[in-house]
Tab-separated table of C-alpha atoms in Angstrom:
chain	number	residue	atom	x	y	z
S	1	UNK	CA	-6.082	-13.557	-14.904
S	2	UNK	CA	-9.551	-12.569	-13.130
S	3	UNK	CA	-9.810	-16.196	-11.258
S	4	UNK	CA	-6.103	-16.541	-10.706
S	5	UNK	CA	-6.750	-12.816	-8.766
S	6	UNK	CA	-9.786	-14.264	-7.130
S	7	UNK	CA	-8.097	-17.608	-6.354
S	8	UNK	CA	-4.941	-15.364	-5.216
S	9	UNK	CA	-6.869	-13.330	-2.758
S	10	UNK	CA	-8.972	-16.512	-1.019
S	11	UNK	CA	-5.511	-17.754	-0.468
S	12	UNK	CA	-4.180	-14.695	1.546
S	13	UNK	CA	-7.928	-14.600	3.484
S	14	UNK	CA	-7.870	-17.838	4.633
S	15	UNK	CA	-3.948	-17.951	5.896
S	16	UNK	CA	-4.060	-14.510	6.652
S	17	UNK	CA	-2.498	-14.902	9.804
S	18	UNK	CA	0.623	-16.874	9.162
S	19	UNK	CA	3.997	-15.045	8.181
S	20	UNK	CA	5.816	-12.660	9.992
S	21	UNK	CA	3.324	-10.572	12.069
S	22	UNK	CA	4.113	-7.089	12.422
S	23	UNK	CA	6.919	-6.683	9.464
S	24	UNK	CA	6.856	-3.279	9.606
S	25	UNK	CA	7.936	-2.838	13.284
S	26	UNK	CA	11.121	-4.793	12.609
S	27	UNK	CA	12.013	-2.876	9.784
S	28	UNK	CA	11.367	0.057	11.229
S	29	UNK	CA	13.871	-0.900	14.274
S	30	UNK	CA	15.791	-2.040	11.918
S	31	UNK	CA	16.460	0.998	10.263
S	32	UNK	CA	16.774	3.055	13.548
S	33	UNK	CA	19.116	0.430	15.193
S	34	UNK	CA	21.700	0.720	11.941
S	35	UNK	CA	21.173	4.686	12.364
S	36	UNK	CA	21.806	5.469	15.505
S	37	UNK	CA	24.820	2.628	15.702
S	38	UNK	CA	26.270	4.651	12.030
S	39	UNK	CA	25.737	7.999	14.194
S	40	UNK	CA	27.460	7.305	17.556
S	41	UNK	CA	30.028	5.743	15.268
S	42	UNK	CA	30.902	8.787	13.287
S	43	UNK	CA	30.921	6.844	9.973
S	44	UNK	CA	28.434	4.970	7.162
S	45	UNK	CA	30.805	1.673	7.805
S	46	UNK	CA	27.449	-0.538	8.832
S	47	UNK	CA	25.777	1.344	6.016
S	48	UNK	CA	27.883	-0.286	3.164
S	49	UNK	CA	28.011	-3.653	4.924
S	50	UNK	CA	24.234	-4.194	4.969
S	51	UNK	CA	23.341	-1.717	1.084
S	52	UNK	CA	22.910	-3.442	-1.901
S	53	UNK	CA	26.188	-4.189	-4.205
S	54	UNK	CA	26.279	-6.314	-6.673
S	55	UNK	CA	29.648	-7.268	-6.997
S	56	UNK	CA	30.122	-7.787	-3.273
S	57	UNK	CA	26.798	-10.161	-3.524
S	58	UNK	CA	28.967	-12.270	-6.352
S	59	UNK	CA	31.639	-12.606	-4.159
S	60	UNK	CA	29.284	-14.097	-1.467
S	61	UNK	CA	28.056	-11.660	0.509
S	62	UNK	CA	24.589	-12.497	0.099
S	63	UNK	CA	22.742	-10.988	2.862
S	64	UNK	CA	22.977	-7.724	0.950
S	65	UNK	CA	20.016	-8.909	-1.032
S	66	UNK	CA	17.623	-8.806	2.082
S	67	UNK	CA	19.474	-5.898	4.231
S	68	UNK	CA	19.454	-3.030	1.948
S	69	UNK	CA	15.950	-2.289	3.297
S	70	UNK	CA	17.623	-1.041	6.590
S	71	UNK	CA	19.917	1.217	5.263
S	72	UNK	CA	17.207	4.043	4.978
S	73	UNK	CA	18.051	7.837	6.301
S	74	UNK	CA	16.574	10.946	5.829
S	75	UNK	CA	19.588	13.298	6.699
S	76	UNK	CA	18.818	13.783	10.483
S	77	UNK	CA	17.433	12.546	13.565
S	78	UNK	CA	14.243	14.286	13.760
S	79	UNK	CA	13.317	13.429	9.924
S	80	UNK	CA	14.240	10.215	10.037
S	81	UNK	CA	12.305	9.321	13.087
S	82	UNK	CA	8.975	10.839	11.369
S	83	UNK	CA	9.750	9.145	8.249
S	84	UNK	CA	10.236	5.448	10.031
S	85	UNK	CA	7.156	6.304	12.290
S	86	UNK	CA	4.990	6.947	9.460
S	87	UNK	CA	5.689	4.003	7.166
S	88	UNK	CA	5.617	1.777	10.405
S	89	UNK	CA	1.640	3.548	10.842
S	90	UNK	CA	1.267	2.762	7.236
S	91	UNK	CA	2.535	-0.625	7.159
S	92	UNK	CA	0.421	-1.528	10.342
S	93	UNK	CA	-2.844	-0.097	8.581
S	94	UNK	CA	-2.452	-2.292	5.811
S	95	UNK	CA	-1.435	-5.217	7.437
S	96	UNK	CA	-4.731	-5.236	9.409
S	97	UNK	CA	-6.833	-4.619	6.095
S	98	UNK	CA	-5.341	-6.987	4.270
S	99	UNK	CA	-3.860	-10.024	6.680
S	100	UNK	CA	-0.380	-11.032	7.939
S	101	UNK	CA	0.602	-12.987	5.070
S	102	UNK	CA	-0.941	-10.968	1.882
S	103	UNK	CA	1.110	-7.904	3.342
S	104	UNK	CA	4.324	-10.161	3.643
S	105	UNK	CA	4.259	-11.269	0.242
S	106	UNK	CA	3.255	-7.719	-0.499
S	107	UNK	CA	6.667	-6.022	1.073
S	108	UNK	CA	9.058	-8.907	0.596
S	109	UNK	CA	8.067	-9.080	-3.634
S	110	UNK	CA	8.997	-5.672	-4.068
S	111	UNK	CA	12.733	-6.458	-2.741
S	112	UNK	CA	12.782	-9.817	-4.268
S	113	UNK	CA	11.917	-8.235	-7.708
S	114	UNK	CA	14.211	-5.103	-7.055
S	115	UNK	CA	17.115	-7.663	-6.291
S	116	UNK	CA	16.563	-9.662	-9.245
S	117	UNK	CA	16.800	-6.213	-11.500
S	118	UNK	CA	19.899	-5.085	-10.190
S	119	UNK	CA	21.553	-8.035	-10.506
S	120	UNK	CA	20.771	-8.395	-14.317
S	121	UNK	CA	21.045	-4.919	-15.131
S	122	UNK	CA	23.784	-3.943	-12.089
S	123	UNK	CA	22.516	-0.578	-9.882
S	124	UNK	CA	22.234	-0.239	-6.690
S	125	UNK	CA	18.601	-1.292	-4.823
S	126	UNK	CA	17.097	1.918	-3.488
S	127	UNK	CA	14.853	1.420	-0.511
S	128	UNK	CA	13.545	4.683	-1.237
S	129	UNK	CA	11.348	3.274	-4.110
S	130	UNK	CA	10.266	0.004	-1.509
S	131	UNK	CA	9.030	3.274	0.601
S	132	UNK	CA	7.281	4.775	-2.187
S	133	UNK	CA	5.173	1.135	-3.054
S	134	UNK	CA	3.846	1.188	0.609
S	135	UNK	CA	2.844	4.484	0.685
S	136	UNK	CA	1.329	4.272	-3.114
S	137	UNK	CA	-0.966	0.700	-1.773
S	138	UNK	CA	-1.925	2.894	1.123
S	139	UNK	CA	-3.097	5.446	-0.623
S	140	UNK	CA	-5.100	2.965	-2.889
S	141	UNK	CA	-6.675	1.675	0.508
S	142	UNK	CA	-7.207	4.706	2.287
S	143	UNK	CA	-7.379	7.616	-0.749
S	144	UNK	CA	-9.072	10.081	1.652
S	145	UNK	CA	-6.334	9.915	4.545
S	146	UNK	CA	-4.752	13.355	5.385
S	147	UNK	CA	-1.193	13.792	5.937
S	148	UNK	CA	0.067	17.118	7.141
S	149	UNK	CA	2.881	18.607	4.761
S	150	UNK	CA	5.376	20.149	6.834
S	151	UNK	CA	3.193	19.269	9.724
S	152	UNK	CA	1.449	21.988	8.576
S	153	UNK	CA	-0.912	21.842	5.280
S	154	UNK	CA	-3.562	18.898	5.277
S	155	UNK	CA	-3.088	17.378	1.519
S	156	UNK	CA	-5.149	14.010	0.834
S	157	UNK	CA	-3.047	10.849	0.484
S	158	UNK	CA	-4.167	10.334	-3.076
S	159	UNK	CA	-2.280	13.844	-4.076
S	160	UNK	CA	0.392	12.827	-2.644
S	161	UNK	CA	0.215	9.273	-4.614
S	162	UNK	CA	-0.451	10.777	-7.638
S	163	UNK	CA	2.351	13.147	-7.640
S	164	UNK	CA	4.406	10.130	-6.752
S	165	UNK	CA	3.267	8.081	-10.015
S	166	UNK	CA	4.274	11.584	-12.468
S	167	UNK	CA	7.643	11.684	-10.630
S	168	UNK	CA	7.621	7.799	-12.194
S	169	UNK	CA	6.522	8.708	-15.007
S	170	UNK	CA	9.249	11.494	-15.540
S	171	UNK	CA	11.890	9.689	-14.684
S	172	UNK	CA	11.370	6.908	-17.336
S	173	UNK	CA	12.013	9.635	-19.923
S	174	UNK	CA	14.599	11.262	-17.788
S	175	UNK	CA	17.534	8.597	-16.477
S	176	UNK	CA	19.463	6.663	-18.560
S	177	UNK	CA	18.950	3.357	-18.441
S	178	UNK	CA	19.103	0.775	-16.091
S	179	UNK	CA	18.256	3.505	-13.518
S	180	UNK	CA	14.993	4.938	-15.597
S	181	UNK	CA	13.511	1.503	-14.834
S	182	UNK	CA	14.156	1.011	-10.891
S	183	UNK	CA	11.015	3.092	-10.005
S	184	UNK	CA	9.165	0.670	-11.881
S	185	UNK	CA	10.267	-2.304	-11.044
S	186	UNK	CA	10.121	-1.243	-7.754
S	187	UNK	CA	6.360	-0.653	-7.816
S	188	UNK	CA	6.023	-3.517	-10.146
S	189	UNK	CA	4.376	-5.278	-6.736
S	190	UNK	CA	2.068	-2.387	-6.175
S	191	UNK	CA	0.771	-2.903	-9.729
S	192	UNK	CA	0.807	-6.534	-9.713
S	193	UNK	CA	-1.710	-6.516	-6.095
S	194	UNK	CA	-3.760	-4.054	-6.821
S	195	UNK	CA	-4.462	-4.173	-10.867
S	196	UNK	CA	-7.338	-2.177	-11.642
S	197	UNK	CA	-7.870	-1.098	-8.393
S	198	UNK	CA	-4.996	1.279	-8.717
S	199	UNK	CA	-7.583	3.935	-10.002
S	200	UNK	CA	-8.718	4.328	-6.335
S	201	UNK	CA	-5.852	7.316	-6.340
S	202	UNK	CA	-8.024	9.051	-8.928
S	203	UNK	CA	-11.127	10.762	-7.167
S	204	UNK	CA	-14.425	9.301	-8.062
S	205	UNK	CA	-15.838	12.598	-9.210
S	206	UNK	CA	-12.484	12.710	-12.017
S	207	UNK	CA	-12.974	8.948	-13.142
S	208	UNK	CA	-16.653	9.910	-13.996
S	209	UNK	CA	-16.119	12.691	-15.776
S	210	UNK	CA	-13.274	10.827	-18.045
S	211	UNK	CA	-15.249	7.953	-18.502
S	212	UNK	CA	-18.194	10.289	-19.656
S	213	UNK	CA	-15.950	11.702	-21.862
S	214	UNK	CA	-14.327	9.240	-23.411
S	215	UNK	CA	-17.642	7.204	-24.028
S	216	UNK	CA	-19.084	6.933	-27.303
S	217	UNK	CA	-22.456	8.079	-27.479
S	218	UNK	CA	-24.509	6.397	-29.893
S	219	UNK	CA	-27.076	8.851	-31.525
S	220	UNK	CA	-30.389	8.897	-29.120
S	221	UNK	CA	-33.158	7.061	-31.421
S	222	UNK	CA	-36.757	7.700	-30.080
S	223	UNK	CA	-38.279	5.257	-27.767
S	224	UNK	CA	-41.124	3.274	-29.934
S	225	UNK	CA	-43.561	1.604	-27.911
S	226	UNK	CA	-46.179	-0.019	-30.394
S	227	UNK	CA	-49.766	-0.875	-29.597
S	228	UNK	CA	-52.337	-2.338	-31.099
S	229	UNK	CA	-54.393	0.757	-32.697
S	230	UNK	CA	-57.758	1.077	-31.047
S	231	UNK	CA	-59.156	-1.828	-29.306
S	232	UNK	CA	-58.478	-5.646	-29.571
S	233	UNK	CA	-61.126	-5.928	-33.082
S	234	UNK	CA	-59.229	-3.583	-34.690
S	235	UNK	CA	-55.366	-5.108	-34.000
S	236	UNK	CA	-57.461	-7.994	-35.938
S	237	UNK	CA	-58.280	-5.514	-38.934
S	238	UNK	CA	-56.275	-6.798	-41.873
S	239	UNK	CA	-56.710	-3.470	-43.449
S	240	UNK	CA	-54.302	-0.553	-41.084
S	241	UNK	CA	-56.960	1.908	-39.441
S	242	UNK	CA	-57.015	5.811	-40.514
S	243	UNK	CA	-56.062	6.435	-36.536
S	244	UNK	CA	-53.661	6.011	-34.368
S	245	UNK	CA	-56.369	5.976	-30.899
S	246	UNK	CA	-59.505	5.339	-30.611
S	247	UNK	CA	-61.612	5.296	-27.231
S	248	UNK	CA	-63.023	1.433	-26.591
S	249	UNK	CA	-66.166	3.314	-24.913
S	250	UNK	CA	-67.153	5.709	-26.982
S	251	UNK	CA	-65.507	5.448	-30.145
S	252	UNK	CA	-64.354	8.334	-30.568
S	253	UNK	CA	-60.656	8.751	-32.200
S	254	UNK	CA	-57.586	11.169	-32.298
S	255	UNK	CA	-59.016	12.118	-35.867
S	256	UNK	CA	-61.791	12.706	-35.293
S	257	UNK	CA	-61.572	14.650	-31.828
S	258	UNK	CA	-58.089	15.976	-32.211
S	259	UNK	CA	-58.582	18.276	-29.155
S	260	UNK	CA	-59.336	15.022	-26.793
S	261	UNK	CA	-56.554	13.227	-25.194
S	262	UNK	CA	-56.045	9.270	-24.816
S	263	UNK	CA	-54.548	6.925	-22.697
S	264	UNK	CA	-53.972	3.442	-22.131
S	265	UNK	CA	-55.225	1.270	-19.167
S	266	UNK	CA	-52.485	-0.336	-17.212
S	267	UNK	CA	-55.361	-2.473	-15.081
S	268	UNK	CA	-56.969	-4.065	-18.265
S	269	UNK	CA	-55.729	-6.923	-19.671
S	270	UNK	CA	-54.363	-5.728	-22.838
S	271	UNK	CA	-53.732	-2.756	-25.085
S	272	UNK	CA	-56.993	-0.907	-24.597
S	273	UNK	CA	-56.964	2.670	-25.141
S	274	UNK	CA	-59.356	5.799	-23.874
S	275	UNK	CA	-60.323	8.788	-24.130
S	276	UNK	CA	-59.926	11.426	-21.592
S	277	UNK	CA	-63.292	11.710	-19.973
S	278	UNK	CA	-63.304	7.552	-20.056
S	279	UNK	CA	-60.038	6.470	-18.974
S	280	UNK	CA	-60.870	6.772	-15.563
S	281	UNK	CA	-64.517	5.810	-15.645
S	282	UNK	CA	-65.187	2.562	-17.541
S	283	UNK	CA	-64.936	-1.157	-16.590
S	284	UNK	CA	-62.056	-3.065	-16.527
S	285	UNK	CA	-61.681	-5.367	-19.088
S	286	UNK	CA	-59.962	-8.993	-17.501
């Protein structure tokens, strides 16, 4: 699954510019065009011809399958233009991090995948949740982005995503079924790009301090370093010697002078040991 990423992601690199640039801007126009035409009409007429229905689709109206992501509106004017403006920022971002095509096949798997739900399970295709996968893989990209909440409060984008993925999470346990699952399958794309990677919503500091957690500590053993007691005669000695250091210069040991103290020489070649007032005064031994 690791290669097939890898070979996945050199794909997208090297054709990165083919596929439709600038996706985002159509749909966004999209959606305002089929707003504003649905408000000077004075009716949701062009909304139901272009929303998902599955037994309209059956009976050959097939473009419903790619239109329903036009049919988005936030209740007025004002909101709606922020909202569209927005993703369209969001969709641009991550079009020029990842490439032309990789965002493409991004955008267009999460309606091919919502499309093929519905019409197994039946439900309508929400474009609401398509919204939702964009804004949770930009949050993955850029988890340090602020948005301003009621263009007032600055709240990081990666609060925002993660109260997205426990409004997921509630409503598996909260719709019936087929709807508990269209959130999911919905951001079944955002999952399937970004794998792993989907912990970049989780500040660093939190991950850490899980990981730390949840990791078994083995019990700390003591460090043993062995040497060869005393100098390089006495690793010979067949017979263990009643020390643990003894001073190559001078002989003396850590039993018989307890109050000395001895170290080892890093610049002789071997394990050669001395005493304090020689291990900086003798000859190296090469």
């Amino acid at each position: 699954m690791k290669n097939l990423r890898k070979q996945f992601e050199l794909f997208c690199y090297k054709n990165r510019n083919k596929g439709i640039p600038n996706l985002m801007l159509y749909i966004v126009l999209g959606n305002a065009v089929v707003y504003v035409m649905s408000t000077f009409a004075g009716n949701n007429y062009l909304y139901y011809l272009l929303c998902f229905n599955r037994t309209a689709i059956l009976q050959g109206q097939i473009w419903r399958l790619i239109t329903y992501p036009l049919t988005y509106s936030a209740g007025n004017l004002l909101l709606t233009a922020v909202v569209l403006f927005c993703y369209y920022s969001l969709g641009r971002a991550m079009e020029n991090i990842w490439g032309t095509l990789r965002f493409n096949l991004y955008y267009l798997s999460g309606v091919v995948m919502m499309d093929i739900y519905c019409m197994i399970f039946g439900g309508a295709a929400d474009v609401s949740y398509l919204n939702m996968s964009l804004f949770l893989a930009y949050a993955t990209l850029f988890p340090d982005a602020t948005f301003l909440l009621f263009f007032i409060i600055p709240i990081k984008a990666w609060i925002f995503a993660l109260v997205d993925l426990v409004l997921v999470l509630v409503g598996l346990f909260t719709y019936p079924f087929p709807y508990n699952l269209f959130s999911v399958i919905s951001l079944a794309n955002y999952f399937l790009f970004f794998g792993k990677d989907v912990l970049n919503v989780i500040p660093m500091s939190w991950r850490a301090n899980a990981a730390r957690l949840l990791r078994k500590k083995p019990p700390k053993k003591a460090k043993v370093i062995r040497f060869d007691a005393g100098s390089y005669e006495a690793s010979n000695a067949s017979v263990k010697a009643p020390y643990t250091h003894k001073c190559t210069v001078c002989g003396r040991t850590d039993v018989s002078n307890p109050e000395l103290e001895f170290r080892y020489c890093s610049r002789c070649k071997g394990y050669y040991c001395y005493c304090q007032d020689h291990i900086n005064n003798h000859t190296h031994i090469q």
